[in-house]
């Protein structure tokens, strides 16, 4: 008879217990990810070679100078930092007064600087002045330095780099430092390594 069939259960089955795994400390991958997130700013410095620094905040001039000198192993008294302002192609000396302006023009938290060794420049200028006193003419060298010829192909790595092919004649606009110059070639302006170019063979009439 139907009365012998037991009634269905009225209670709801309990939920499955949740298993919570707590390691107690973050994994190494989590720490590496967190460190990457904290490194918000990248500073690229062009010297005789190019170096990159990571910073978690916009450093003031003193801290930034300390970091650059430590990275390049230079004395602070000999270092001069420069940056390129947004409305000019010329390099502007960096100091405590315009460091905030330089950071404000950094795109995607990416600040680009140029570093010069002041003592080397002074020694070079003294040698030039001594040579002029002796009577050696420096003007022909300056004329030759205005134009150089590409010895090898150079492919631009950064947006500010000047790309050229072997044999191209490059007009030198300024000398960033001993190893990087700024020039114009094929209607484009940018910086390029001096090791890729040589003196232009075209002779100019004597003065």
mmCIF file of C-alpha atoms in Angstrom:
data_model
loop_
_atom_site.group_PDB
_atom_site.id
_atom_site.type_symbol
_atom_site.label_atom_id
_atom_site.label_comp_id
_atom_site.label_asym_id
_atom_site.label_seq_id
_atom_site.Cartn_x
_atom_site.Cartn_y
_atom_site.Cartn_z
ATOM 1 C CA UNK A 1 0.000 0.000 0.000
ATOM 2 C CA UNK A 2 1.063 3.646 -0.639
ATOM 3 C CA UNK A 3 1.078 4.416 3.116
ATOM 4 C CA UNK A 4 4.082 2.131 3.507
ATOM 5 C CA UNK A 5 6.217 4.362 1.202
ATOM 6 C CA UNK A 6 8.334 6.700 3.348
ATOM 7 C CA UNK A 7 7.902 10.435 2.792
ATOM 8 C CA UNK A 8 10.761 12.333 1.036
ATOM 9 C CA UNK A 9 13.177 14.159 3.317
ATOM 10 C CA UNK A 10 12.138 17.702 4.207
ATOM 11 C CA UNK A 11 15.564 19.025 5.162
ATOM 12 C CA UNK A 12 17.944 20.530 2.589
ATOM 13 C CA UNK A 13 21.293 18.845 2.121
ATOM 14 C CA UNK A 14 24.114 20.821 3.684
ATOM 15 C CA UNK A 15 26.526 22.681 1.407
ATOM 16 C CA UNK A 16 29.889 21.189 0.640
ATOM 17 C CA UNK A 17 32.560 22.616 2.915
ATOM 18 C CA UNK A 18 34.937 25.058 1.229
ATOM 19 C CA UNK A 19 38.594 24.209 1.429
ATOM 20 C CA UNK A 20 40.660 27.324 2.126
ATOM 21 C CA UNK A 21 44.372 27.049 1.521
ATOM 22 C CA UNK A 22 46.395 29.696 3.296
ATOM 23 C CA UNK A 23 50.121 29.556 2.690
ATOM 24 C CA UNK A 24 50.685 32.291 5.201
ATOM 25 C CA UNK A 25 53.110 34.197 2.939
ATOM 26 C CA UNK A 26 52.981 35.325 -0.699
ATOM 27 C CA UNK A 27 54.763 33.213 -3.269
ATOM 28 C CA UNK A 28 57.922 34.371 -5.032
ATOM 29 C CA UNK A 29 55.950 35.016 -8.227
ATOM 30 C CA UNK A 30 53.576 37.278 -6.304
ATOM 31 C CA UNK A 31 56.502 39.212 -4.876
ATOM 32 C CA UNK A 32 58.072 39.622 -8.307
ATOM 33 C CA UNK A 33 54.757 40.811 -9.718
ATOM 34 C CA UNK A 34 54.399 43.295 -6.878
ATOM 35 C CA UNK A 35 57.912 44.617 -7.433
ATOM 36 C CA UNK A 36 57.171 45.172 -11.105
ATOM 37 C CA UNK A 37 54.021 47.073 -10.230
ATOM 38 C CA UNK A 38 55.934 49.258 -7.813
ATOM 39 C CA UNK A 39 58.615 50.199 -10.390
ATOM 40 C CA UNK A 40 56.476 52.885 -11.972
ATOM 41 C CA UNK A 41 59.192 55.019 -13.569
ATOM 42 C CA UNK A 42 62.044 54.268 -15.955
ATOM 43 C CA UNK A 43 64.966 56.664 -16.443
ATOM 44 C CA UNK A 44 67.147 56.092 -19.509
ATOM 45 C CA UNK A 45 70.522 57.841 -19.451
ATOM 46 C CA UNK A 46 72.685 58.305 -22.563
ATOM 47 C CA UNK A 47 76.379 58.434 -21.685
ATOM 48 C CA UNK A 48 79.285 56.651 -23.382
ATOM 49 C CA UNK A 49 76.824 53.799 -23.188
ATOM 50 C CA UNK A 50 73.145 53.736 -22.322
ATOM 51 C CA UNK A 51 71.854 52.677 -18.908
ATOM 52 C CA UNK A 52 68.353 52.399 -17.452
ATOM 53 C CA UNK A 53 67.228 53.064 -13.889
ATOM 54 C CA UNK A 54 64.011 52.012 -12.181
ATOM 55 C CA UNK A 55 62.264 54.269 -9.664
ATOM 56 C CA UNK A 56 59.061 53.890 -7.673
ATOM 57 C CA UNK A 57 58.469 57.640 -7.593
ATOM 58 C CA UNK A 58 59.448 60.866 -9.324
ATOM 59 C CA UNK A 59 62.866 61.460 -7.785
ATOM 60 C CA UNK A 60 64.060 64.962 -7.001
ATOM 61 C CA UNK A 61 67.219 66.256 -8.653
ATOM 62 C CA UNK A 62 69.593 65.300 -5.823
ATOM 63 C CA UNK A 63 68.330 61.708 -5.544
ATOM 64 C CA UNK A 64 68.294 61.291 -9.309
ATOM 65 C CA UNK A 65 71.858 62.617 -9.603
ATOM 66 C CA UNK A 66 72.989 60.213 -6.862
ATOM 67 C CA UNK A 67 71.404 57.260 -8.659
ATOM 68 C CA UNK A 68 72.980 58.180 -12.005
ATOM 69 C CA UNK A 69 76.432 58.718 -10.510
ATOM 70 C CA UNK A 70 76.220 55.424 -8.661
ATOM 71 C CA UNK A 71 75.163 53.597 -11.820
ATOM 72 C CA UNK A 72 77.863 55.174 -14.008
ATOM 73 C CA UNK A 73 80.467 55.270 -11.231
ATOM 74 C CA UNK A 74 81.093 58.991 -11.672
ATOM 75 C CA UNK A 75 81.688 61.834 -9.246
ATOM 76 C CA UNK A 76 78.768 64.210 -8.818
ATOM 77 C CA UNK A 77 81.023 67.234 -9.329
ATOM 78 C CA UNK A 78 81.867 65.984 -12.833
ATOM 79 C CA UNK A 79 78.348 65.098 -13.993
ATOM 80 C CA UNK A 80 75.998 67.326 -15.953
ATOM 81 C CA UNK A 81 72.538 65.973 -16.750
ATOM 82 C CA UNK A 82 70.369 67.287 -19.568
ATOM 83 C CA UNK A 83 66.936 66.579 -20.990
ATOM 84 C CA UNK A 84 65.114 67.506 -24.178
ATOM 85 C CA UNK A 85 62.106 69.756 -23.588
ATOM 86 C CA UNK A 86 58.899 69.129 -25.464
ATOM 87 C CA UNK A 87 58.986 72.405 -27.424
ATOM 88 C CA UNK A 88 62.679 72.328 -28.398
ATOM 89 C CA UNK A 89 65.164 70.034 -30.095
ATOM 90 C CA UNK A 90 68.016 71.377 -27.966
ATOM 91 C CA UNK A 91 69.157 69.768 -24.730
ATOM 92 C CA UNK A 92 68.321 71.685 -21.545
ATOM 93 C CA UNK A 93 70.597 71.374 -18.480
ATOM 94 C CA UNK A 94 68.741 69.614 -15.667
ATOM 95 C CA UNK A 95 68.701 71.176 -12.198
ATOM 96 C CA UNK A 96 66.591 71.457 -9.056
ATOM 97 C CA UNK A 97 64.488 74.194 -10.632
ATOM 98 C CA UNK A 98 63.266 72.264 -13.684
ATOM 99 C CA UNK A 99 63.281 68.639 -12.497
ATOM 100 C CA UNK A 100 59.490 68.721 -12.072
ATOM 101 C CA UNK A 101 59.118 70.081 -15.603
ATOM 102 C CA UNK A 102 61.254 67.240 -16.938
ATOM 103 C CA UNK A 103 59.135 64.653 -15.092
ATOM 104 C CA UNK A 104 55.913 66.257 -16.357
ATOM 105 C CA UNK A 105 57.090 65.771 -19.947
ATOM 106 C CA UNK A 106 57.999 62.124 -19.406
ATOM 107 C CA UNK A 107 55.674 60.006 -21.565
ATOM 108 C CA UNK A 108 54.321 56.804 -20.042
ATOM 109 C CA UNK A 109 56.502 57.338 -16.945
ATOM 110 C CA UNK A 110 59.600 57.195 -19.188
ATOM 111 C CA UNK A 111 62.232 59.906 -18.633
ATOM 112 C CA UNK A 112 65.155 60.263 -21.013
ATOM 113 C CA UNK A 113 68.351 62.059 -19.959
ATOM 114 C CA UNK A 114 71.794 62.767 -21.363
ATOM 115 C CA UNK A 115 74.906 62.722 -19.191
ATOM 116 C CA UNK A 116 78.137 64.619 -19.847
ATOM 117 C CA UNK A 117 81.456 64.436 -18.050
ATOM 118 C CA UNK A 118 82.292 68.091 -17.342
ATOM 119 C CA UNK A 119 85.965 67.377 -16.587
ATOM 120 C CA UNK A 120 86.472 65.669 -19.928
ATOM 121 C CA UNK A 121 84.880 68.616 -21.715
ATOM 122 C CA UNK A 122 87.118 71.061 -19.864
ATOM 123 C CA UNK A 123 90.223 69.058 -20.768
ATOM 124 C CA UNK A 124 89.114 68.984 -24.410
ATOM 125 C CA UNK A 125 88.492 72.736 -24.497
ATOM 126 C CA UNK A 126 91.870 73.417 -22.864
ATOM 127 C CA UNK A 127 93.626 71.286 -25.461
ATOM 128 C CA UNK A 128 91.832 73.136 -28.235
ATOM 129 C CA UNK A 129 92.783 76.531 -26.813
ATOM 130 C CA UNK A 130 96.408 75.441 -26.423
ATOM 131 C CA UNK A 131 96.500 74.261 -30.000
ATOM 132 C CA UNK A 132 95.098 77.576 -31.192
ATOM 133 C CA UNK A 133 97.775 79.435 -29.222
ATOM 134 C CA UNK A 134 100.470 77.374 -30.925
ATOM 135 C CA UNK A 135 99.010 78.379 -34.252
ATOM 136 C CA UNK A 136 97.351 75.168 -35.352
ATOM 137 C CA UNK A 137 94.171 75.816 -37.272
ATOM 138 C CA UNK A 138 91.118 74.130 -35.773
ATOM 139 C CA UNK A 139 88.677 75.463 -38.339
ATOM 140 C CA UNK A 140 89.235 72.675 -40.916
ATOM 141 C CA UNK A 141 88.421 70.074 -38.238
ATOM 142 C CA UNK A 142 85.238 71.900 -37.336
ATOM 143 C CA UNK A 143 84.209 72.074 -40.973
ATOM 144 C CA UNK A 144 84.809 68.345 -41.403
ATOM 145 C CA UNK A 145 82.868 67.590 -38.234
ATOM 146 C CA UNK A 146 79.778 69.286 -39.663
ATOM 147 C CA UNK A 147 79.294 66.416 -42.098
ATOM 148 C CA UNK A 148 80.085 62.738 -41.586
ATOM 149 C CA UNK A 149 79.504 59.639 -43.679
ATOM 150 C CA UNK A 150 77.887 56.416 -42.465
ATOM 151 C CA UNK A 151 80.345 53.524 -42.335
ATOM 152 C CA UNK A 152 77.633 50.973 -41.493
ATOM 153 C CA UNK A 153 73.863 50.655 -41.564
ATOM 154 C CA UNK A 154 72.245 51.855 -38.334
ATOM 155 C CA UNK A 155 68.718 50.770 -37.471
ATOM 156 C CA UNK A 156 66.817 53.032 -35.086
ATOM 157 C CA UNK A 157 66.115 51.377 -31.741
ATOM 158 C CA UNK A 158 64.406 54.285 -29.993
ATOM 159 C CA UNK A 159 62.093 56.940 -31.498
ATOM 160 C CA UNK A 160 64.790 59.601 -31.093
ATOM 161 C CA UNK A 161 67.434 57.553 -32.960
ATOM 162 C CA UNK A 162 68.509 58.578 -36.468
ATOM 163 C CA UNK A 163 68.379 55.697 -38.932
ATOM 164 C CA UNK A 164 70.692 55.628 -41.939
ATOM 165 C CA UNK A 165 72.335 53.358 -44.476
ATOM 166 C CA UNK A 166 76.011 52.839 -45.255
ATOM 167 C CA UNK A 167 77.289 55.692 -47.407
ATOM 168 C CA UNK A 168 74.673 58.246 -46.292
ATOM 169 C CA UNK A 169 75.992 61.725 -45.540
ATOM 170 C CA UNK A 170 74.850 63.026 -42.145
ATOM 171 C CA UNK A 171 74.776 66.680 -41.138
ATOM 172 C CA UNK A 172 75.951 67.007 -37.530
ATOM 173 C CA UNK A 173 73.743 69.396 -35.556
ATOM 174 C CA UNK A 174 75.199 68.997 -32.069
ATOM 175 C CA UNK A 175 77.418 66.720 -30.005
ATOM 176 C CA UNK A 176 75.545 65.120 -27.097
ATOM 177 C CA UNK A 177 78.772 63.549 -25.800
ATOM 178 C CA UNK A 178 81.799 61.729 -27.186
ATOM 179 C CA UNK A 179 79.796 58.701 -28.304
ATOM 180 C CA UNK A 180 76.421 60.185 -29.292
ATOM 181 C CA UNK A 181 75.820 63.017 -31.751
ATOM 182 C CA UNK A 182 72.656 64.607 -33.056
ATOM 183 C CA UNK A 183 72.336 64.863 -36.804
ATOM 184 C CA UNK A 184 70.092 65.129 -39.841
ATOM 185 C CA UNK A 185 69.852 62.616 -42.665
ATOM 186 C CA UNK A 186 67.220 62.064 -45.355
ATOM 187 C CA UNK A 187 65.011 64.759 -43.860
ATOM 188 C CA UNK A 188 65.012 63.213 -40.374
ATOM 189 C CA UNK A 189 66.663 64.460 -37.175
ATOM 190 C CA UNK A 190 67.856 62.220 -34.337
ATOM 191 C CA UNK A 191 70.826 60.952 -32.356
ATOM 192 C CA UNK A 192 73.277 58.314 -33.524
ATOM 193 C CA UNK A 193 76.435 56.556 -32.241
ATOM 194 C CA UNK A 194 79.667 58.119 -33.491
ATOM 195 C CA UNK A 195 81.215 54.666 -33.908
ATOM 196 C CA UNK A 196 78.988 54.141 -36.962
ATOM 197 C CA UNK A 197 80.277 57.173 -38.894
ATOM 198 C CA UNK A 198 83.548 58.604 -40.201
ATOM 199 C CA UNK A 199 84.867 61.814 -41.677
ATOM 200 C CA UNK A 200 83.340 62.945 -44.926
ATOM 201 C CA UNK A 201 85.912 62.549 -47.708
ATOM 202 C CA UNK A 202 84.715 65.584 -49.651
ATOM 203 C CA UNK A 203 87.328 68.307 -49.282
ATOM 204 C CA UNK A 204 86.337 71.914 -48.862
ATOM 205 C CA UNK A 205 88.229 74.772 -50.529
ATOM 206 C CA UNK A 206 90.870 76.336 -48.313
ATOM 207 C CA UNK A 207 90.137 79.678 -46.787
#
